[in-house]
Coordinates of C-alpha atoms and ligand atoms in Angstrom, one line a residue:
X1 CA 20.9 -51.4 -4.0
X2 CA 19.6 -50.4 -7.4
X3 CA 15.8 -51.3 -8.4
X4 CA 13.0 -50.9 -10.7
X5 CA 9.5 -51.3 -10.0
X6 CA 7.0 -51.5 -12.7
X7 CA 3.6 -49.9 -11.5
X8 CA 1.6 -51.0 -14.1
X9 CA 1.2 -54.6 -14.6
X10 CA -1.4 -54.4 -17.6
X11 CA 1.7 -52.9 -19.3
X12 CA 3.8 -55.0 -18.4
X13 CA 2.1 -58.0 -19.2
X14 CA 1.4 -56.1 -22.9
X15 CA 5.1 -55.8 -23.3
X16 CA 5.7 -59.4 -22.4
X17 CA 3.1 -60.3 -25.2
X18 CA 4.7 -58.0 -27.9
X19 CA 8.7 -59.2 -26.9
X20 CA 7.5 -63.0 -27.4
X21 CA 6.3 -62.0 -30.0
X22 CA 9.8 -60.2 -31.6
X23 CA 11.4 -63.2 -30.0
X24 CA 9.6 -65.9 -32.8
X25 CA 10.0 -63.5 -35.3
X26 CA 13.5 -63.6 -35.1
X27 CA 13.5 -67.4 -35.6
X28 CA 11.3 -67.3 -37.9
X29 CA 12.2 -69.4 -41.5
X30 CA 11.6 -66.1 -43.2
X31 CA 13.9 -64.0 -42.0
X32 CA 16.5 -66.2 -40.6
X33 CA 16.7 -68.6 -43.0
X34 CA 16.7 -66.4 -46.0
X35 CA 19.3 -64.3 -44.3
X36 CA 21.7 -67.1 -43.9
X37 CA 20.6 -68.1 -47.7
X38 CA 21.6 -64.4 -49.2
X39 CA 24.9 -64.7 -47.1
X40 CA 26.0 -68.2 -48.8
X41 CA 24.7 -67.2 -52.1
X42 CA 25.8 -63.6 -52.9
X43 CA 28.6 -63.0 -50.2
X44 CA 27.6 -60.0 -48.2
X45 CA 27.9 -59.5 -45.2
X46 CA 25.0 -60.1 -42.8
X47 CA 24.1 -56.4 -42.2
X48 CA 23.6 -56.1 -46.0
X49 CA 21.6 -59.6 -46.3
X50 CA 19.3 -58.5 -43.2
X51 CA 18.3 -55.6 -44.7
X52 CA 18.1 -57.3 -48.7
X53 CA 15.5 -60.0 -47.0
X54 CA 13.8 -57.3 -45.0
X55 CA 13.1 -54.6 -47.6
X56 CA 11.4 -57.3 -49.5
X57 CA 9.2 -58.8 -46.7
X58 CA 8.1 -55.2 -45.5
X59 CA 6.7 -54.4 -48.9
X60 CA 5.0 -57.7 -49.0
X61 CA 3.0 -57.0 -45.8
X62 CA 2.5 -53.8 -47.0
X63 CA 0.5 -55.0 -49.7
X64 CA -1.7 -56.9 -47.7
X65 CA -5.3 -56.2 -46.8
X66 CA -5.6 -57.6 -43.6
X67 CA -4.9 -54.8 -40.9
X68 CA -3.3 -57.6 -38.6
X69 CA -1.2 -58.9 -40.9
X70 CA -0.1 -55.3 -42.2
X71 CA 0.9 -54.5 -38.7
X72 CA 2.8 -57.3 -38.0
X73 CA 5.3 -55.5 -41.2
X74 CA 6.0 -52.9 -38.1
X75 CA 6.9 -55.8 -35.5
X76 CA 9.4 -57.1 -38.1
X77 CA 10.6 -53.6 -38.7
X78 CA 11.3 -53.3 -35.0
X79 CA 13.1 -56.5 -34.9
X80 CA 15.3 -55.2 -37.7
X81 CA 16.3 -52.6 -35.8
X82 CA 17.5 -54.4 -32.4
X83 CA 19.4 -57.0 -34.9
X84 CA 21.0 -54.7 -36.8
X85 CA 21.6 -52.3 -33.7
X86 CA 24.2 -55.5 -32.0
X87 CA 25.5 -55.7 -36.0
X88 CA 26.6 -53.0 -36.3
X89 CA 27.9 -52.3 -32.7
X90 CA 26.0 -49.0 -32.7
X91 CA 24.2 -47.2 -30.3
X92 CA 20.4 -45.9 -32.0
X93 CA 20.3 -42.6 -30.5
X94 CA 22.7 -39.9 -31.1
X95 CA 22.6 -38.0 -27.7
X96 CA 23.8 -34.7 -29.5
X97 CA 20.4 -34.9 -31.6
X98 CA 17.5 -35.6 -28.9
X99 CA 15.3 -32.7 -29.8
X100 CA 12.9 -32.9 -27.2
X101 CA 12.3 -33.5 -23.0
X102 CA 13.1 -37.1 -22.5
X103 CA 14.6 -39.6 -19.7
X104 CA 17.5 -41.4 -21.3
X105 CA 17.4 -44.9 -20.6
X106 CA 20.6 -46.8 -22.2
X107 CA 22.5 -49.6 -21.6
X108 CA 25.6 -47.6 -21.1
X109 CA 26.8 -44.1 -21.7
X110 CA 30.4 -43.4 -21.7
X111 CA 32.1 -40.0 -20.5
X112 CA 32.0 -38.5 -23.9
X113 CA 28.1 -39.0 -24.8
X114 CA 27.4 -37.5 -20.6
X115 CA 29.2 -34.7 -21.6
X116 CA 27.3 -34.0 -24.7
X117 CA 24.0 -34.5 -22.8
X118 CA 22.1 -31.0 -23.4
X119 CA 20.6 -29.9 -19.9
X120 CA 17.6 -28.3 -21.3
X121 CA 16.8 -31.7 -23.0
X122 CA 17.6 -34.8 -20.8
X123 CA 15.9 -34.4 -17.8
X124 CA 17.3 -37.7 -16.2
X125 CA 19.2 -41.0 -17.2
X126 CA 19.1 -44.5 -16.3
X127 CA 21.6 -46.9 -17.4
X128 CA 22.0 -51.0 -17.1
X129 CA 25.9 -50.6 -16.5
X130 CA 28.0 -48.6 -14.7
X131 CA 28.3 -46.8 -11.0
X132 CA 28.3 -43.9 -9.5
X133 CA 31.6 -43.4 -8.8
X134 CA 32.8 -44.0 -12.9
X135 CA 33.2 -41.1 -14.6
X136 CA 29.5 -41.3 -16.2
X137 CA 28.4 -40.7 -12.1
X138 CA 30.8 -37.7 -11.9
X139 CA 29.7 -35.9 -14.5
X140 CA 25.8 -36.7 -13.9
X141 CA 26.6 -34.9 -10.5
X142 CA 28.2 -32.2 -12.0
X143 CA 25.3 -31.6 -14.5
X144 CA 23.0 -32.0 -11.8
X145 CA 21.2 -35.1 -13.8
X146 CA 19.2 -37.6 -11.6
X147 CA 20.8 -40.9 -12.6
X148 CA 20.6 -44.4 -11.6
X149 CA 23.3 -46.5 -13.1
X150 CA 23.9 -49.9 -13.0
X151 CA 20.3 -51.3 -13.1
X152 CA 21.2 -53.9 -15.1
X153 CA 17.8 -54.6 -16.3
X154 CA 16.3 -51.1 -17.4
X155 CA 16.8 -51.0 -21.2
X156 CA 14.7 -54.6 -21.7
X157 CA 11.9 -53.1 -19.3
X158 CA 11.3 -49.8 -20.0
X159 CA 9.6 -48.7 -23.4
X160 CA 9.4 -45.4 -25.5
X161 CA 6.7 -43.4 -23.6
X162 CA 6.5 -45.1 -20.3
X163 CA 6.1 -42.5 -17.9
X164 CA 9.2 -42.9 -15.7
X165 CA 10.4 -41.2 -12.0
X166 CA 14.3 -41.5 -11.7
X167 CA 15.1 -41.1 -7.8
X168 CA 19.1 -40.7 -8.0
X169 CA 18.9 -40.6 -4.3
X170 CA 17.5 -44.3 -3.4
X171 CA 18.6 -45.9 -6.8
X172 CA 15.4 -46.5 -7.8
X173 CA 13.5 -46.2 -11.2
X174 CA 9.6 -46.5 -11.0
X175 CA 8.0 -47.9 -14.4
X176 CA 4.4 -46.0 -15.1
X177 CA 3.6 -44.7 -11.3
X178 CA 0.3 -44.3 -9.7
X179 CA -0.7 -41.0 -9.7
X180 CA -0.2 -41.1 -5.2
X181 CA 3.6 -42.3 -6.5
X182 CA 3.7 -39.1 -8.6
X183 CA 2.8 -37.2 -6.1
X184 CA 4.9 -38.3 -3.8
X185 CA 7.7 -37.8 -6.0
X186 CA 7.0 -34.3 -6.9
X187 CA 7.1 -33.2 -3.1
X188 CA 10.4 -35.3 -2.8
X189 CA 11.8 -33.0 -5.6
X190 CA 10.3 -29.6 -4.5
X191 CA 11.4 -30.7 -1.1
X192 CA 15.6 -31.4 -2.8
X193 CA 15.2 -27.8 -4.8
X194 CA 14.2 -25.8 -1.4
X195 CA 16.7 -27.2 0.7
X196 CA 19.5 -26.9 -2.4
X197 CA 18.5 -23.3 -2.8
X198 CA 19.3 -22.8 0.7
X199 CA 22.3 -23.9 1.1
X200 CA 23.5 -22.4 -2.3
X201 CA 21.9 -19.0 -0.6
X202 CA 24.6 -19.4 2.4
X203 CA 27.6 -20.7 -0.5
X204 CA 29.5 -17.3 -0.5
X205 CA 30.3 -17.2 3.3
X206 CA 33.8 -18.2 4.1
X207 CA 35.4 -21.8 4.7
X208 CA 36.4 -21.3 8.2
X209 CA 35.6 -23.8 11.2
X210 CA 34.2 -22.4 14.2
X211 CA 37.7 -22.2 15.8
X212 CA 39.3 -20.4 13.5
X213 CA 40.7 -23.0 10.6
X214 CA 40.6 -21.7 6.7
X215 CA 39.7 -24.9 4.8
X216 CA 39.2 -23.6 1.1
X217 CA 36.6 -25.3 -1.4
X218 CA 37.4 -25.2 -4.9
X219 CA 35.5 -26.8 -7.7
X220 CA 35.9 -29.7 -10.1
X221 CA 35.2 -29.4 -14.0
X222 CA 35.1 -31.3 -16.7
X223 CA 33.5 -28.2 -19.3
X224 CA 35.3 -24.4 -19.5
X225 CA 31.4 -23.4 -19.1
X226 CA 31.1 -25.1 -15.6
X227 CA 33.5 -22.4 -14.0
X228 CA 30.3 -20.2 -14.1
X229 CA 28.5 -22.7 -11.6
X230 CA 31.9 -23.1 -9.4
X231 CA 31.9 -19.4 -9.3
X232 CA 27.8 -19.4 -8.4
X233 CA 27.9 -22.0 -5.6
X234 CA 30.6 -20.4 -3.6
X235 CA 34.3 -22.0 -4.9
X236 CA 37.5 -20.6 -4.2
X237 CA 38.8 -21.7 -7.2
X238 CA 39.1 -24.3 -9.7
X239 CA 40.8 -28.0 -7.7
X240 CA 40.9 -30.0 -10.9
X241 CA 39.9 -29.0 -14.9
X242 CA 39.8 -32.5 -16.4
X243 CA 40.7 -31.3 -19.7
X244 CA 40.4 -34.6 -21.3
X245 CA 36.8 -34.0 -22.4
X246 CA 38.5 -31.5 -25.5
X247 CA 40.2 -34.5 -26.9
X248 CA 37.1 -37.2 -26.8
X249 CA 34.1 -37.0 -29.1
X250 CA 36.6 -36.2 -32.2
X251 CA 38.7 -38.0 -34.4
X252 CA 41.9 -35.8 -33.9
X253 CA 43.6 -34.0 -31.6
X254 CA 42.9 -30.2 -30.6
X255 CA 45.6 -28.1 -31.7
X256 CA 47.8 -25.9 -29.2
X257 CA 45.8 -23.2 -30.2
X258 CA 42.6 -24.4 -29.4
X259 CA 43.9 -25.8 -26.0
X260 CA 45.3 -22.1 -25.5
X261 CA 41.5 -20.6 -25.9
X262 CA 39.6 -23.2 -24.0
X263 CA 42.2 -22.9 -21.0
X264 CA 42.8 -19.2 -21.0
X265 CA 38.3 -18.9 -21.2
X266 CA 38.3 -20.8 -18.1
X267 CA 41.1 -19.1 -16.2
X268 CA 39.8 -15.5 -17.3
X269 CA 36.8 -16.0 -15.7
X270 CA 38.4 -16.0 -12.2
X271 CA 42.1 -14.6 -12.7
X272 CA 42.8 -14.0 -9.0
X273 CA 41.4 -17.4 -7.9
X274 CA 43.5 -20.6 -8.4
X275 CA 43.1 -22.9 -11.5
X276 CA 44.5 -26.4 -11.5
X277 CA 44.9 -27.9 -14.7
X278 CA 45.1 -31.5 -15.2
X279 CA 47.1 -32.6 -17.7
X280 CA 45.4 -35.4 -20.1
X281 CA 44.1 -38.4 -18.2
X282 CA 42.8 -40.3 -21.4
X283 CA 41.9 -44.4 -22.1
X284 CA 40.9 -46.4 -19.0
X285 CA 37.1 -45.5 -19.1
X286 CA 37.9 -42.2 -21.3
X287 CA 39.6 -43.9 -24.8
X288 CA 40.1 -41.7 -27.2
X289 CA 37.4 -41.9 -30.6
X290 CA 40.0 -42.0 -33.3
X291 CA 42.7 -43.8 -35.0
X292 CA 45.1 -44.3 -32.7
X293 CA 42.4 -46.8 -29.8
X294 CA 45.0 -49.0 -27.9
X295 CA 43.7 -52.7 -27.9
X296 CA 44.1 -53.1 -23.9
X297 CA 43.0 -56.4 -21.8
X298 CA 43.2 -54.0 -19.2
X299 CA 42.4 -50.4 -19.7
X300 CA 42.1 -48.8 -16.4
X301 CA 46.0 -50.7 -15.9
X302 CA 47.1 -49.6 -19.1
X303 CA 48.2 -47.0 -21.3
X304 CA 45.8 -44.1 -19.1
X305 CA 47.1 -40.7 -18.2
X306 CA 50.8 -39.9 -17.5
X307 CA 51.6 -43.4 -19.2
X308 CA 50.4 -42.4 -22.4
X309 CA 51.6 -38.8 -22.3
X310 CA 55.2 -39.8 -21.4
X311 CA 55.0 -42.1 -24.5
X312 CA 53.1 -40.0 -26.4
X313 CA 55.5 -36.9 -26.1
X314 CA 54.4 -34.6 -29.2
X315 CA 50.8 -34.8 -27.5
X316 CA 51.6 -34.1 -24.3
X317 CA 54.0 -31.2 -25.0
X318 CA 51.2 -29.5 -27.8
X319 CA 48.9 -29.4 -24.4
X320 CA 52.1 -28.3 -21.8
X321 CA 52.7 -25.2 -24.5
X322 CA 49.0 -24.3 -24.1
X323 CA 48.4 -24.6 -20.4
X324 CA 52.2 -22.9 -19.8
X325 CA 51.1 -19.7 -22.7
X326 CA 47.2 -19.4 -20.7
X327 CA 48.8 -19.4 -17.4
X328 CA 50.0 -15.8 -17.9
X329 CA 46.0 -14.4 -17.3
X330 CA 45.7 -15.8 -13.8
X331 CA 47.1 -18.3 -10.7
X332 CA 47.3 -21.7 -12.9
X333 CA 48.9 -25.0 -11.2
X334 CA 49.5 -28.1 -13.0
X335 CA 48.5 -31.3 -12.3
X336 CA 50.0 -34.6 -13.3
X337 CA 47.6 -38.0 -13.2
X338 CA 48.0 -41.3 -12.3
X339 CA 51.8 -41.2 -10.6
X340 CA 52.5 -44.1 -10.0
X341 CA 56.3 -43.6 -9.1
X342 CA 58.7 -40.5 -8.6
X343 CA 60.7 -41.3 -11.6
X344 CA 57.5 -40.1 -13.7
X345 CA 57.5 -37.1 -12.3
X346 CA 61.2 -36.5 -12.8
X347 CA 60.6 -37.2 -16.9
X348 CA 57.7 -34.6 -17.0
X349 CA 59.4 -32.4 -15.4
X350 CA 62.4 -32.4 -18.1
X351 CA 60.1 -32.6 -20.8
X352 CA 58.1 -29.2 -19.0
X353 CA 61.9 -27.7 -19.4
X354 CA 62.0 -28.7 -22.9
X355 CA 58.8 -26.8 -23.4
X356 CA 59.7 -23.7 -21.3
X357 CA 62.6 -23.6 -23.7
X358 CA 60.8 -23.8 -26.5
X359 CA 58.2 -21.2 -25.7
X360 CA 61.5 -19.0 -25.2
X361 CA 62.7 -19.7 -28.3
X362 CA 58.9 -18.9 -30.0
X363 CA 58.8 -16.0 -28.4
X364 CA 55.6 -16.5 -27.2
X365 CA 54.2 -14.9 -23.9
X366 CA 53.6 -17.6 -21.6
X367 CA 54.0 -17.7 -17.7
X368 CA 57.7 -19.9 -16.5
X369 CA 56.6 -20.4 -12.6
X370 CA 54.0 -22.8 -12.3
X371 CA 53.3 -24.8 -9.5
X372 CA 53.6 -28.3 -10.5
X373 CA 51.6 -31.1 -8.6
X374 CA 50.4 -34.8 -8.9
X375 CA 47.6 -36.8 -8.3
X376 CA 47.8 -39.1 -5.4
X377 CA 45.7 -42.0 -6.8
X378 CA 47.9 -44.6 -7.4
X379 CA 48.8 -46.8 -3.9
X380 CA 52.7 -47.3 -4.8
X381 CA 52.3 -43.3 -5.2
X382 CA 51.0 -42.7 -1.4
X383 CA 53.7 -45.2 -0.1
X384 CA 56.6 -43.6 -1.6
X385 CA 54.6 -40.0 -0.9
X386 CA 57.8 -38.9 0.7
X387 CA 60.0 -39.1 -2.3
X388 CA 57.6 -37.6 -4.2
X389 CA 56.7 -34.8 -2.3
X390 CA 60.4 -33.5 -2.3
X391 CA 59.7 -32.9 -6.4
X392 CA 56.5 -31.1 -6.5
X393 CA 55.0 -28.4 -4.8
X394 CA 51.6 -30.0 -4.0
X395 CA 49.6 -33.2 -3.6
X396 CA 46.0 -33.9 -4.9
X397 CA 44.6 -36.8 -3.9
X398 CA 42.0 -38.5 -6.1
X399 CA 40.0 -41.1 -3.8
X400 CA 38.1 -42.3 -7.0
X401 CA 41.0 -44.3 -8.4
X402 CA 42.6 -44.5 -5.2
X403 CA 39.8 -46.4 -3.8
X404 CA 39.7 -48.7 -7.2
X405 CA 42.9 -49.1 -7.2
X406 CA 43.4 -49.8 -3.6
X407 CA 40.6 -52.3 -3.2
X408 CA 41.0 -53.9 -6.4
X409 CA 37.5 -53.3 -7.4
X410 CA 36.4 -51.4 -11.4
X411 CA 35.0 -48.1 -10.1
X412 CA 32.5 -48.2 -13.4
X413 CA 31.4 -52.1 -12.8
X414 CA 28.3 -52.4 -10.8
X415 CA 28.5 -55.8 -9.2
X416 CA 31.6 -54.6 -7.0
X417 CA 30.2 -50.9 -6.5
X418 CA 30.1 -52.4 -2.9
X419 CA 33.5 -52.1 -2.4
X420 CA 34.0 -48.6 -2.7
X421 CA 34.1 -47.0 0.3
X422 CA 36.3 -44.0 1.7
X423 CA 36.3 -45.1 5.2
X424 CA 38.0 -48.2 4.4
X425 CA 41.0 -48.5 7.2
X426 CA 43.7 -49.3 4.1
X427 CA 42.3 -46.7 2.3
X428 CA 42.2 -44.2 4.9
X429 CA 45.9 -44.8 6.2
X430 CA 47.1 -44.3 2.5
X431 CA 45.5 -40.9 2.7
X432 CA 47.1 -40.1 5.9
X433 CA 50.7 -41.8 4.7
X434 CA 50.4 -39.0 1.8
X435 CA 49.1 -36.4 4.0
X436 CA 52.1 -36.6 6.3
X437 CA 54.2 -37.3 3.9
X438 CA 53.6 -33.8 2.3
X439 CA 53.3 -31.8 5.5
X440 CA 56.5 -33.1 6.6
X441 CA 57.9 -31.5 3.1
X442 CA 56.3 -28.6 3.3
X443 CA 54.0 -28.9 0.8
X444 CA 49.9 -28.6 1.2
X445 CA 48.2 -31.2 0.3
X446 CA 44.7 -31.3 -1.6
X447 CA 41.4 -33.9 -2.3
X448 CA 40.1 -33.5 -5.3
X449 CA 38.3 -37.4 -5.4
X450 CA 34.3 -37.6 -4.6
X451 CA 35.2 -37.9 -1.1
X452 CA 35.7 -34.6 -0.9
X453 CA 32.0 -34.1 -2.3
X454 CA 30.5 -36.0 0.7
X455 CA 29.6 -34.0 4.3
X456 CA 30.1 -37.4 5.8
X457 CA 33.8 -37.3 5.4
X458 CA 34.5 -33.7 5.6
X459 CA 35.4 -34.2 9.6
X460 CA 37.3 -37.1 8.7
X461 CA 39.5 -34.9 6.2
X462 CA 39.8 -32.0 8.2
X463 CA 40.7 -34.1 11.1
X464 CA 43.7 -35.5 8.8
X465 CA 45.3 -32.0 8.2
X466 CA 44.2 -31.7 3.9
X467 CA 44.5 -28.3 2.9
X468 CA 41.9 -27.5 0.6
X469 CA 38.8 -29.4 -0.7
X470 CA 37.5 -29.8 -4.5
X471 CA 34.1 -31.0 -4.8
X472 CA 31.8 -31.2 -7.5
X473 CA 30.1 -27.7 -8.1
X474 CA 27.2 -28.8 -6.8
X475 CA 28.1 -29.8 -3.5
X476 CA 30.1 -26.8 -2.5
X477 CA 27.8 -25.4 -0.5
X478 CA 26.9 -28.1 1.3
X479 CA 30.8 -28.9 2.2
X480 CA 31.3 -25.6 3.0
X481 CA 28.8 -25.4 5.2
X482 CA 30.0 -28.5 6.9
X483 CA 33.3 -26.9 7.2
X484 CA 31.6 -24.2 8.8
X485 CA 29.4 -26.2 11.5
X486 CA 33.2 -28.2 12.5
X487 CA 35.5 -27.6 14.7
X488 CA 39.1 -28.3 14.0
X489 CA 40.4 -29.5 17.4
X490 CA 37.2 -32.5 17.6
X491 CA 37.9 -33.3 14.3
X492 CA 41.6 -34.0 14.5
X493 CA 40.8 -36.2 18.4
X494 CA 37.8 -38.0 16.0
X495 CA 40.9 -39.0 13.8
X496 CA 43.1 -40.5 16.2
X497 CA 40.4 -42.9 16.9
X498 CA 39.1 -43.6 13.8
X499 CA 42.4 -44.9 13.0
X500 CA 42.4 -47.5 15.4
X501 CA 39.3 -49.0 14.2
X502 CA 39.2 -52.1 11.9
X503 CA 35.9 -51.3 9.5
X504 CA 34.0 -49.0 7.5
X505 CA 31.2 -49.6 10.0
X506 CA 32.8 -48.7 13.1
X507 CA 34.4 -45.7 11.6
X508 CA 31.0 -44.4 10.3
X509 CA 29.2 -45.0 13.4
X510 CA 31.9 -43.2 15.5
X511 CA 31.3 -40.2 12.7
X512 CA 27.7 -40.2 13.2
X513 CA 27.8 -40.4 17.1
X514 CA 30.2 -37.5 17.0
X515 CA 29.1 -35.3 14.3
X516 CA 25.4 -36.7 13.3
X517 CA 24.0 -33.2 13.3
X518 CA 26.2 -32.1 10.1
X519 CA 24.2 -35.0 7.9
X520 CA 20.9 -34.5 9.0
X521 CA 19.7 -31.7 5.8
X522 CA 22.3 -33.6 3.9
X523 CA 21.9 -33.4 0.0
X524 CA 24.4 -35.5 -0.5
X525 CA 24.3 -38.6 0.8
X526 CA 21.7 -39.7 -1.5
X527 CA 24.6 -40.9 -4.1
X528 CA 26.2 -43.2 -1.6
X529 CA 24.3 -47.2 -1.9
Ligands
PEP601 C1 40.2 -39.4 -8.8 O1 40.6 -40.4 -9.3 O2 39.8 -39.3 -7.6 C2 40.1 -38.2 -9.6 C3 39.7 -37.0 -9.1 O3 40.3 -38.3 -11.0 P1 39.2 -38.9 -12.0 O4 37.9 -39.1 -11.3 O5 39.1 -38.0 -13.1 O6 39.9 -40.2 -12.4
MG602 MG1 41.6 -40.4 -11.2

């Protein structure tokens, strides 16, 4: 459970003081009233009259020689700028511009603004909406950001230059500490960094259980410049490039060329390795910034991924010419999201010959044999895994939608974050459905969902015959040393019984009776509430 804990009640009760105060200025006759006056009288709109009666208050308190009186020109000033901030629908900081060592502290960030956050700069980020599992969370982990989200009440408490500690772990977000808090925090964090470093330290030993098994761990990225930190911590290889991030944050779309660079830079960095390329998974929580914003009840239901590609065919075929041309400098696979039936995959795949033909026809250098794979995130797609797996060459299952999907619960909305768990029996015999599915095609099947990021589950996912793991840079280490601590055999007996049991209790208590050892440096865990 989320919280916030204000350490420093003088403050608080200061703040209280100066928000009453806002709160009667903004029902105050003399800007209210005149605002509404300017509106009937000269027909502007109200951002316009808000600013007309404000400009010519402020100068009047200006001119006054009372110092109380001239400051309260400020407090109106201030109220200005949360009125017109909900007028105008727009957010006051630009995240691009923060110039200097701060905790953000928002009411929500989407996607795009997390991937624009500069490291150097924002040293942590709190947020009233969202959960860890949206794709805000993800990429916080990837960035290695603390980052509570979903606290619901953070942006009315906290002020500019409260001293804050954000404890990703526990969820928690202390206002103004006491210096023992401080303290305490600091050790926690020197504490995080010594045992990080030491399992980064023991990242490049191989992904092999102690009898014998080869369970590779790639990475997950959402930025070409992250395949540095795969490569750092230990990753065999690149599970899922969410290329979708090129296409937000502008207001068209990235020529083939530019797709061609920004692929081929990620794939040159490790040509012998494996990189799998998602092809665009945009709208649900990742709408695109320009012109052509679908107005969806339903967004995460909606036009998202594969759906808007397949209608959306001159897009999706600009991207399937670059990712087919960069695949000649190393061991690309494609990946499609969001299947939700075979009969998607048999379209993409005519269009891919259409583009294979054309690329012929350009006379362009580009590489013919990919390996072509989709998403498992979609439950009709797990049930009719069979059909499926007879058109493509692998599986990736992506637990984060899977899980939404599954459970019926939005993966970004905080008061159902509850909901989301891996070890959910219907969630779990979907993976397995899939997993069998493929093996009995001959195909390997893959996780690239945060499941795959947690040491919790890596018996569980061992024990259920997946192939290859992709976790979030960060926690590579960590899963491979997990990998490295199991043993195949116990793992697979640990699944036959977990798949008898009825809840996400059971089955974690039977994981920590059998295999508590693996969690007890954990890292990780601190994400999971
Ligand atoms: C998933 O759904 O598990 C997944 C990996 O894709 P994304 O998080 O980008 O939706
Ligand atoms: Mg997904």
């Amino acid at each position: 459970m989320r919280r916030i804990i204000s350490e420093d009640k003088a403050n608080s009760r200061e703040s209280v003081h100066i928000l009453e105060a806002h709160l009667v200025l903004l029902k105050d006759k003399m800007i209210y009233n005149r605002t509404i006056e300017v509106i009937e009288k000269d027909l502007i709109n109200a951002e316009w009259a808000v600013m007309r009666v404000v400009t010519g208050l402020k100068s009047m308190f200006e001119g006054m020689d009372d110092d109380y009186l001239r400051d309260r020109g400020s407090d109106i000033l201030h109220v200005t700028e949360r009125i017109m901030t909900h007028l105008t629908g727009s957010d006051v900081v630009n995240i691009s511009d923060i110039d200097k060592r701060v905790i953000l502290v928002a009411r929500d960030l989407s996607p795009a603004e997390t991937s624009q956050i500069q490291l150097e700069r924002v040293m942590g980020f709190v947020t009233d909406f969202g959960a860890s599992t949206s794709h805000t969370g993800i990429i916080a982990r990837s960035l290695e950001i603390p980052a509570v989200l979903g606290l619901e009440n953070g942006y009315s408490q906290i002020k500019n230059n409260d001293i804050i500690i954000v404890d990703g772990g526990a969820g928690v977000v202390v206002i103004n500490p006491k210096e023992q808090t401080l303290i305490e925090a600091e050790e926690l964090k020197a504490n995080y960094e010594a045992r990080r470093a030491a399992y980064t330290r023991r990242g490049h030993l191989p992904s092999k259980t102690k009898d014998g098994c080869d369970l590779p761990i790639m990475g997950n990225i959402e930025l070409p410049e992250e395949v540095v930190a795969v490569l750092d911590k230990g990753g065999d290889g690149i599970g899922l490039y969410r290329t979708e991030f090129q296409y937000l944050s502008r207001r068209d779309f990235p020529s083939e060329d530019e797709l061609f660079e920004n692929y081929k830079s990620v794939i040159e960095v490790m040509p012998e390795k494996p990189v799998t390329i998602r092809t665009l998974d945009i709208n649900g929580d990742k709408a695109l910034n320009h012109i052509n914003v679908l107005d969806e009840a339903n967004p995460a239901l909606g036009m998202r991924a594969i759906r808007y590609c397949l209608e959306k065919t001159d897009v999706f075929k600009t991207q399937l010419r670059a990712i087919y041309r960069a695949a000649k400098f190393g061991r690309v696979r494609l990946l499609l999201p969001m299947i939700s039936r075979v009969q998607e995959v048999i379209e993409t795949k005519t269009i891919i010959g259409e583009v294979v033909n054309s690329l012929k026809k350009d006379g362009l250098p580009f590489q013919k044999d990919i390996q072509i794979g989709v998403m498992i995130e979609v439950p009709s797609a797990a049930l009719t895994a069979d059909q499926i797996a007879k058109q493509v060459d692998f599986f990736s299952i992506g637990t984060n939608d899977l899980i939404q999907y599954t459970m019926a619960m939005d993966r970004g909305n905080q008061h159902v974050a509850y909901l989301y768990n891996p070890l959910n029996p219907a969630v779990l015999s979907l993976i397995k459905n899939a997993t069998d599915a493929a093996h009995k095609n001959n195909i390997p099947v893959f996780m690239c969902g945060e499941m795959a990021s947690e040491p919790l589950y890596t018996p569980v996912l061992l024990g259920l015959g997946l192939d290859e793991l992709s976790a979030n840079p960060q926690a590579i280490p960590v899963i491979k040393n997990a990998v490295r601590t199991l043993d195949a055999k116990q793992a697979r007996l640990a699944v036959e019984q977990i798949m008898t049991l009825t809840s996400e209790q059971e089955i974690e208590a039977l994981l920590l009776s059998n295999f508590g050892d693996l969690f007890n440096n954990n890292l990780n865990r601190s994400w999971r509430r």
